Amino acid sequence: MAGPLQTSAIGTGPVRPEGADKVRGRARYAYEHPQVDPLFLFPLQATIARGRALNLDTSAAEAMDGVVHVLTPADAPPLADTTDGELAILRDDRIGFRGQYLGAVLADTPEQARHAADLVDITYDADPHDAAFRADHPAARLPEDPDSAEYRLGDADTALAGADVVIDAVYTTPLEHNNPMEPHTTVARWDDDELTLWLSTQGAHPARDMIAPILGLGPEQIRIISPHVGGGFGSKGMPHADLMLTALAARAVPGRPVKYAVSRQQMFALTGYRAPTSQHVRLGADRQGRLSALGFDAVSMSSRTKEFPELAIKPVRIMYAAEHRRLTQKVVPLDTPVPSWMRAPGEAAGMVGLEIAMDELATATGVDPIEVRIRNEPEQHPDTGLPFNRRRLVDCLRAGADRFGWAERDPAPRSHRENGWLIGTGVASATYPAMRQPGSVARIRRTDHGYRVDIGAADIGTGSWTVLAQVAADALGIPYEQVDLRIGDTDLPNATVAGGSTGLASWGAAILRAAEEFRAEHGTDPAPGAEARAEAGANPAEEEVAMHSFGAHFARVRINEWTGEIRLDRMLGVFSAGRIVNPRTARSQFIGGMTMGVGMALHEKGELDPRTGHVVNHDLAEYHVPANADIPEIEVSWLDEEDPLAGPLGARGIGEIGIVGAAASVVNAAHHATGVRVRDLPAFGDAFLRS
């Protein structure tokens, strides 16, 4: 039998094994893998939001030096499955949103391809379109999966009517865009009926399994290689149309690989985004701030091309006790690009409305914002009745309050000034589900110099190269340096996607099981060549308990009395996320999430012009993300704990909980500073000049 899990590497912070190669430019990302005689792709995109492309005149482009082919719907290779509206491209002349792919130019250089694309003359027959999102849109409806859209308990309307204190307000979050440093990139090469893709993806195996039936191939006919990924934030968690365009283009020019890096501007229409939401929140409470009723009606924008609801009601289901509850989620399908995953989809948006409303409840009742949250702690999951695995939100709030100096806070708004700046502090809760995806497989082999560990996992900058080697080292009882980890390739054993904060739990469980099998079969002194593999299933505890992590965000801001300029002074996050496998990479993940929360609160807003369906600020000059000057030193801490129900590691995912609630803490701090309540994100300076 296998012995107990060792703990010499887990809990330490070794330097990333691939770090030096990344710093020196030797770690190859998708676009950088060398190819023999490649072609470069530049797309043809629709400039109307709805209608038809009647004619694509490609003659001028085809006559240009260096142009090898112009791909259009007229000669695009057929697709075997066209049910996915986003991926079934170049099927006909219909246009569903501005920016949709209409074809592609393939040329010997990127410059030639881009120039030739400008020479293609496209004739349109435009239809009336609708790209204006609003909560009362007549097309608003339940999502295609209604099971995730509505929860009722008791009679919320009657309870709200009889409550001593009622908060009734609408909160909105804007269009937000994933902007990883590495754009979405694909290199495609066909060898007869076999396709090799060098791809920037959060999951090589899931991407392969999704596109294979569309291309009419078996999964074994596709190989995806993706050892290094320059960020994703969810946008690379599932294939988008750029992958399909590159694969089809390469199939149309046998013998030459095709390279395509989606430009920064193109990413705003083609690689997913967080859809805007409107959240009508109603809280009914007694004068001590204890909730009796909770109403939360959310509406999010989607696309007629393919539905993706931003399920803002997800975190509201589990956060606070209320005897009477009504939670609903609707979508508005429009003639807009397809939304998709963005860090903590649903949770990040939904906690904006809920946590600002809780701050409003604290103000209305005169109860401290931390205390009002503590008074509404549920004993079990409010909707399902399941016990929590380990709910330590109160511990996070109290630990954060001590570290932040909350007791010294004057609760009155506009009570602290320094040299023309109003200073305020705010708090918000955080939560994210703790999940494990079944199906990951790990293989371990004894080599002459150590142990090789194979699993098709992804490292999108999160530290998978490091932490998975730590897990393997302790499971095998060997030094960390003896682990030769291989990831990011469908030739390796299957691995689930790096999404939903499930990576470590899912892949780590597979490595632990493989190590148990290895030691059971080969003992502690195996000969070179000894091998074992194992698959990790689902976590049975997820059916018996409500598996969640929790945290608390604290923020201090300063706002100029005369200009409205808002600056973040300080931010602290305290989290309960089970065992922390690597403090170095964990701290980086928490800081990254909190930084994105600051962007959500103060900076990020996609401006979609409803007249054209076009996101007009589609670059990093006009779409603002936080820069170094916007972010002070962010403080992160976590509770010292293990969660045995989360699996043998005792760890829960941390990639997303850092952003959840972070924006609300900043906006709540702005209210404390100024007395102005901002309910529409982001909070720009002009909002504070209305006081």
XYZ file of C-alpha atoms in Angstrom, residues 94-549:
456
model
C -25.226 35.912 -43.346
C -23.796 38.351 -40.799
C -24.753 38.232 -37.119
C -22.487 40.875 -35.598
C -19.939 43.488 -36.539
C -16.473 41.984 -36.721
C -17.670 38.525 -37.786
C -15.238 36.641 -39.984
C -16.085 36.750 -43.697
C -12.842 35.238 -44.944
C -9.072 35.567 -44.776
C -6.058 36.571 -46.816
C -3.047 34.237 -46.782
C 0.284 35.711 -47.773
C 4.007 35.211 -47.417
C 4.346 37.992 -44.811
C 1.998 39.482 -42.214
C 2.329 42.890 -43.865
C 1.304 41.573 -47.284
C -1.710 39.801 -45.788
C -2.892 42.908 -43.968
C -2.433 45.145 -46.995
C -4.244 42.717 -49.270
C -7.172 42.457 -46.855
C -7.689 46.202 -47.267
C -8.024 45.683 -51.028
C -10.976 43.276 -50.759
C -14.162 45.109 -51.717
C -17.230 43.820 -49.852
C -20.793 44.660 -50.875
C -23.400 44.457 -48.103
C -27.154 44.194 -47.826
C -27.674 45.564 -44.316
C -30.682 44.652 -42.190
C -31.920 46.611 -39.158
C -29.988 45.514 -36.085
C -30.331 45.832 -32.331
C -27.172 46.221 -30.257
C -28.596 48.338 -27.394
C -28.686 46.494 -24.070
C -31.192 47.489 -21.430
C -32.794 45.588 -18.572
C -36.369 46.202 -19.773
C -35.664 45.029 -23.304
C -38.741 43.265 -24.727
C -36.563 40.345 -25.867
C -35.369 39.576 -22.315
C -35.996 35.921 -21.474
C -34.782 33.054 -19.354
C -31.526 31.456 -20.550
C -31.617 28.283 -22.620
C -30.680 26.425 -19.417
C -33.509 27.616 -17.126
C -32.385 25.422 -14.220
C -29.679 27.972 -13.425
C -31.941 30.997 -13.782
C -34.521 31.052 -11.011
C -34.655 30.275 -7.280
C -37.584 30.982 -4.965
C -38.120 30.375 -1.272
C -41.072 31.721 0.688
C -42.772 34.950 -0.355
C -40.141 37.612 -0.948
C -42.556 40.314 -2.146
C -44.752 40.114 0.970
C -41.732 39.987 3.278
C -40.201 43.023 1.609
C -43.438 44.968 1.966
C -43.457 44.301 5.708
C -39.747 44.845 6.422
C -38.593 47.666 8.738
C -35.759 48.619 6.387
C -35.777 48.099 2.627
C -32.934 48.626 0.173
C -34.291 48.775 -3.369
C -31.770 49.770 -6.035
C -30.394 48.835 -9.453
C -26.696 48.221 -9.983
C -24.978 47.819 -13.336
C -21.704 46.390 -14.554
C -20.357 47.268 -18.021
C -18.963 45.447 -21.018
C -15.527 44.182 -19.938
C -12.839 42.579 -22.067
C -10.190 39.977 -21.349
C -6.860 41.461 -22.329
C -4.143 38.872 -21.712
C -0.692 40.039 -22.762
C -0.396 37.219 -25.282
C -3.186 37.594 -27.835
C -5.119 34.592 -29.070
C -2.811 32.836 -31.505
C -2.992 29.714 -33.650
C -0.522 27.993 -35.924
C -2.150 25.257 -38.022
C -0.514 22.584 -40.169
C -2.262 19.776 -42.007
C -0.500 16.526 -42.923
C -3.053 14.725 -45.078
C -6.013 14.276 -42.686
C -4.077 15.023 -39.526
C -4.026 18.496 -37.993
C -1.371 19.927 -35.687
C -2.159 23.127 -33.827
C 0.195 25.262 -31.811
C -2.411 27.058 -29.773
C -2.757 29.577 -26.984
C -5.324 27.723 -24.904
C -6.351 27.003 -21.337
C -7.056 23.391 -22.211
C -5.438 21.451 -25.055
C -7.578 18.338 -24.676
C -10.921 20.151 -24.231
C -10.154 22.339 -27.251
C -9.310 19.285 -29.349
C -12.458 17.453 -28.270
C -14.605 20.478 -29.092
C -13.281 21.173 -32.590
C -12.757 17.586 -33.802
C -16.427 16.853 -34.622
C -16.821 20.257 -36.267
C -13.937 19.458 -38.625
C -15.188 15.908 -39.164
C -12.161 14.382 -37.471
C -11.555 11.979 -34.656
C -9.714 13.412 -31.642
C -6.733 11.201 -32.473
C -6.332 13.104 -35.756
C -5.626 16.386 -33.977
C -2.614 17.276 -31.898
C -2.560 20.523 -29.897
C 0.715 21.819 -28.472
C 0.576 24.556 -25.836
C 3.356 24.455 -23.228
C 3.273 28.178 -22.424
C 0.307 30.534 -22.440
C 0.564 34.257 -21.830
C -2.605 34.714 -19.803
C -6.207 33.979 -20.555
C -8.587 35.058 -17.751
C -11.120 32.602 -19.186
C -11.061 33.879 -22.759
C -8.841 30.965 -23.825
C -10.894 28.422 -21.915
C -12.879 27.394 -24.977
C -12.097 27.666 -28.688
C -13.228 30.767 -30.538
C -13.687 31.434 -34.226
C -10.048 32.446 -34.728
C -8.951 28.830 -34.248
C -11.497 27.593 -36.780
C -10.516 30.252 -39.305
C -6.850 29.277 -39.081
C -7.588 25.559 -39.359
C -9.841 26.068 -42.395
C -7.317 28.383 -44.033
C -4.517 25.862 -43.597
C -6.721 23.134 -45.068
C -7.311 25.313 -48.126
C -3.548 25.597 -48.853
C -2.132 22.058 -48.499
C 1.520 21.793 -47.627
C 2.012 25.114 -45.858
C 1.334 25.937 -42.209
C -0.684 29.051 -41.419
C -0.011 31.479 -38.559
C -2.580 33.883 -37.122
C -2.227 36.179 -34.139
C -5.488 37.964 -33.365
C -4.740 41.673 -33.135
C -5.563 43.575 -29.972
C -8.391 45.387 -31.726
C -9.819 42.189 -33.189
C -9.910 40.585 -29.741
C -12.663 42.956 -28.642
C -15.130 41.294 -31.034
C -13.814 37.770 -31.492
C -12.443 36.213 -28.317
C -15.204 36.667 -25.752
C -15.892 39.274 -23.086
C -17.849 39.804 -19.886
C -21.347 40.854 -20.858
C -22.889 43.896 -19.182
C -25.442 43.253 -16.446
C -28.259 45.049 -14.686
C -29.047 43.858 -11.162
C -32.200 44.899 -9.311
C -31.455 44.172 -5.658
C -34.027 44.339 -2.877
C -33.101 43.693 0.732
C -35.651 43.573 3.537
C -34.321 43.664 7.105
C -35.154 44.548 10.685
C -33.608 47.604 12.327
C -30.650 45.522 13.518
C -29.760 44.673 9.912
C -30.954 41.050 9.900
C -32.353 40.067 6.529
C -35.836 38.613 6.187
C -36.141 38.963 2.411
C -33.774 38.987 -0.535
C -34.717 39.808 -4.099
C -32.193 39.751 -6.909
C -33.290 40.087 -10.519
C -30.397 40.106 -12.970
C -30.340 40.672 -16.717
C -27.270 40.206 -18.903
C -26.531 40.807 -22.571
C -25.971 37.859 -24.870
C -25.634 37.303 -28.608
C -28.077 35.947 -31.152
C -25.148 34.047 -32.660
C -24.581 31.967 -29.519
C -25.962 32.332 -26.017
C -23.764 32.848 -22.986
C -25.461 34.194 -19.842
C -23.443 36.128 -17.258
C -25.117 34.398 -14.305
C -24.919 37.166 -11.711
C -27.279 35.301 -9.394
C -24.726 32.541 -8.706
C -22.992 34.064 -5.659
C -26.223 35.535 -4.298
C -27.550 32.036 -3.767
C -25.062 31.209 -1.032
C -23.977 34.441 0.618
C -26.522 35.499 3.245
C -29.420 34.066 5.216
C -32.921 35.292 4.368
C -36.115 33.343 5.006
C -37.755 34.657 1.843
C -35.829 34.710 -1.429
C -36.482 35.371 -5.103
C -33.550 35.241 -7.506
C -33.976 35.441 -11.270
C -31.641 35.679 -14.234
C -32.581 36.714 -17.766
C -30.636 37.319 -20.954
C -31.151 39.771 -23.806
C -29.971 38.285 -27.137
C -28.692 41.030 -29.445
C -26.796 41.490 -32.694
C -23.481 41.609 -30.844
C -20.331 39.499 -30.595
C -20.452 36.343 -28.484
C -19.678 36.800 -24.769
C -17.768 34.138 -22.899
C -15.835 33.370 -19.739
C -14.029 36.186 -17.971
C -12.433 35.650 -14.582
C -15.125 34.459 -12.149
C -18.006 34.634 -14.650
C -21.190 35.374 -12.744
C -19.564 35.758 -9.342
C -17.486 38.834 -10.169
C -20.504 40.707 -11.554
C -23.103 39.465 -9.082
C -21.134 40.401 -5.995
C -21.037 44.012 -7.193
C -24.764 44.508 -6.721
C -25.079 42.358 -3.613
C -22.099 43.764 -1.716
C -22.885 47.417 -2.478
C -26.469 46.764 -1.378
C -25.187 45.236 1.875
C -23.157 48.391 2.419
C -26.305 50.430 1.838
C -28.103 48.262 4.395
C -25.341 48.940 6.923
C -25.716 52.687 6.339
C -29.518 52.569 6.593
C -29.506 50.611 9.870
C -26.460 52.230 11.460
C -24.815 48.821 11.825
C -21.123 48.448 11.022
C -20.615 46.985 7.502
C -18.678 44.036 8.888
C -21.207 43.372 11.615
C -24.151 43.464 9.209
C -22.514 40.684 7.209
C -21.804 38.635 10.314
C -25.415 38.963 11.486
C -26.595 37.436 8.215
C -24.349 34.394 8.193
C -26.326 31.282 7.158
C -25.915 28.035 9.075
C -26.254 26.059 5.833
C -26.582 26.729 2.114
C -29.623 29.022 1.948
C -31.063 27.424 -1.209
C -30.091 23.756 -1.048
C -29.880 23.230 2.696
C -26.539 21.454 2.355
C -23.955 22.015 5.093
C -20.890 24.005 4.111
C -17.561 22.246 3.817
C -15.823 25.020 5.727
C -17.422 28.475 5.783
C -14.946 30.895 7.365
C -16.171 34.216 6.020
C -16.512 35.622 9.532
C -12.910 34.644 10.308
C -11.747 36.433 7.160
C -13.732 39.562 8.009
C -12.420 39.707 11.567
C -8.824 38.927 10.646
C -8.940 41.572 7.927
C -10.514 44.128 10.245
C -7.694 43.674 12.763
C -4.973 43.954 10.149
C -6.611 46.877 8.348
C -7.264 48.898 11.503
C -11.031 48.913 10.951
C -11.767 49.750 14.609
C -10.268 53.224 14.108
C -12.713 54.028 11.287
C -15.196 56.882 11.775
C -18.373 55.494 10.166
C -19.624 58.910 9.037
C -19.056 59.677 5.322
C -16.810 62.644 4.458
C -15.262 62.483 7.916
C -11.615 62.283 6.862
C -9.815 64.894 4.765
C -6.145 65.380 3.954
C -4.953 68.327 1.846
C -8.032 68.516 -0.351
C -8.544 64.736 -0.581
C -11.505 62.896 0.916
C -10.443 59.515 2.330
C -12.663 56.517 2.906
C -12.522 52.802 3.622
C -14.778 49.990 2.507
C -15.253 46.266 2.828
C -16.875 43.496 0.805
C -17.136 39.730 1.034
C -15.778 37.239 -1.483
C -16.777 33.724 -2.421
C -16.138 31.172 -5.144
C -17.141 27.509 -5.502
C -14.509 24.846 -4.884
C -14.779 22.266 -7.654
C -12.883 19.362 -9.161
C -13.388 18.265 -12.747
C -13.257 14.515 -13.369
C -11.280 13.003 -16.211
C -7.682 14.139 -15.766
C -5.060 11.414 -16.165
C -1.439 11.443 -15.008
C 1.411 9.140 -16.005
C 4.576 8.665 -13.949
C 7.738 6.965 -15.223
C 11.044 6.296 -13.484
C 13.981 7.599 -15.517
C 17.730 7.350 -15.082
C 17.859 10.679 -13.277
C 14.486 11.029 -11.577
C 10.813 10.791 -12.407
C 8.947 12.009 -15.434
C 5.376 13.161 -14.794
C 3.090 13.621 -17.811
C -0.295 15.341 -17.817
C -1.833 17.566 -20.496
C -2.446 20.444 -18.076
C -2.051 24.143 -18.906
C -0.017 26.918 -17.337
C -1.506 30.279 -18.266
C 0.900 32.128 -15.986
C -0.645 30.726 -12.816
C 2.257 28.497 -11.798
C 1.112 25.018 -12.882
C 4.657 24.097 -13.923
C 5.712 24.692 -10.324
C 2.870 23.459 -8.133
C 2.231 20.237 -10.031
C 5.908 19.343 -9.673
C 5.600 20.050 -5.936
C 2.601 17.762 -5.662
C 4.408 15.003 -7.552
C 7.551 15.343 -5.465
C 5.713 14.942 -2.191
C 3.494 12.157 -3.486
C 6.565 10.192 -4.583
C 8.653 11.168 -1.566
C 11.460 12.606 -3.690
C 13.194 15.995 -3.962
C 11.358 18.571 -6.055
C 14.354 18.839 -8.404
C 13.960 15.200 -9.472
C 10.547 15.810 -11.085
C 10.580 16.228 -14.868
C 7.087 17.602 -15.539
C 5.562 17.686 -19.040
C 2.323 19.578 -19.724
C 0.485 21.378 -22.522
C 0.237 18.720 -25.249
C -2.555 16.372 -26.337
C 0.069 13.657 -26.842
C 0.212 13.597 -23.045
C -2.539 12.025 -20.904
C -5.865 13.839 -20.831
C -6.338 16.910 -18.656
C -9.321 19.140 -17.992
C -9.429 22.852 -18.724
C -7.696 25.484 -16.601
C -10.942 27.172 -15.650
C -13.308 27.622 -12.747
C -10.360 27.568 -10.332
C -10.272 23.790 -10.786
C -6.807 23.234 -12.231
C -4.797 22.233 -9.187
C -7.625 20.234 -7.624
C -8.302 18.281 -10.827
C -4.755 17.721 -12.065
C -3.249 17.329 -8.609
C -5.738 14.581 -7.769
C -4.687 12.685 -10.898
C -0.992 12.998 -10.012
C -1.634 11.810 -6.459
C -3.548 8.769 -7.675
C -0.855 7.961 -10.233
C 1.787 8.211 -7.512
C -0.205 5.851 -5.302
C -0.469 3.370 -8.164
C 3.231 3.728 -8.935
C 4.342 3.072 -5.363
C 1.874 0.200 -4.974
C 3.151 -1.484 -8.149
C 6.855 -0.661 -7.993
C 7.681 0.122 -4.372
C 9.974 2.899 -3.196
C 13.072 1.872 -5.191
C 11.845 1.251 -8.731
C 14.070 0.487 -11.692
C 14.242 2.902 -14.631
C 11.328 2.313 -16.966
C 8.820 1.543 -14.214
C 5.552 3.278 -15.022
C 2.013 3.833 -13.765
C -0.938 5.987 -14.697
C -4.257 6.844 -13.082
C -7.366 8.929 -13.632
C -8.989 11.232 -11.092
C -12.751 11.147 -10.775
C -15.186 13.629 -9.330
C -15.041 14.649 -5.698
C -17.913 12.786 -4.004
C -18.034 15.391 -1.244
C -19.402 17.929 -3.731
C -22.729 16.040 -3.639
C -22.876 16.086 0.140
C -21.681 19.551 1.143
C -21.661 23.061 -0.317
C -18.043 23.421 -1.444
C -16.975 27.061 -1.395
C -14.092 29.338 -0.528
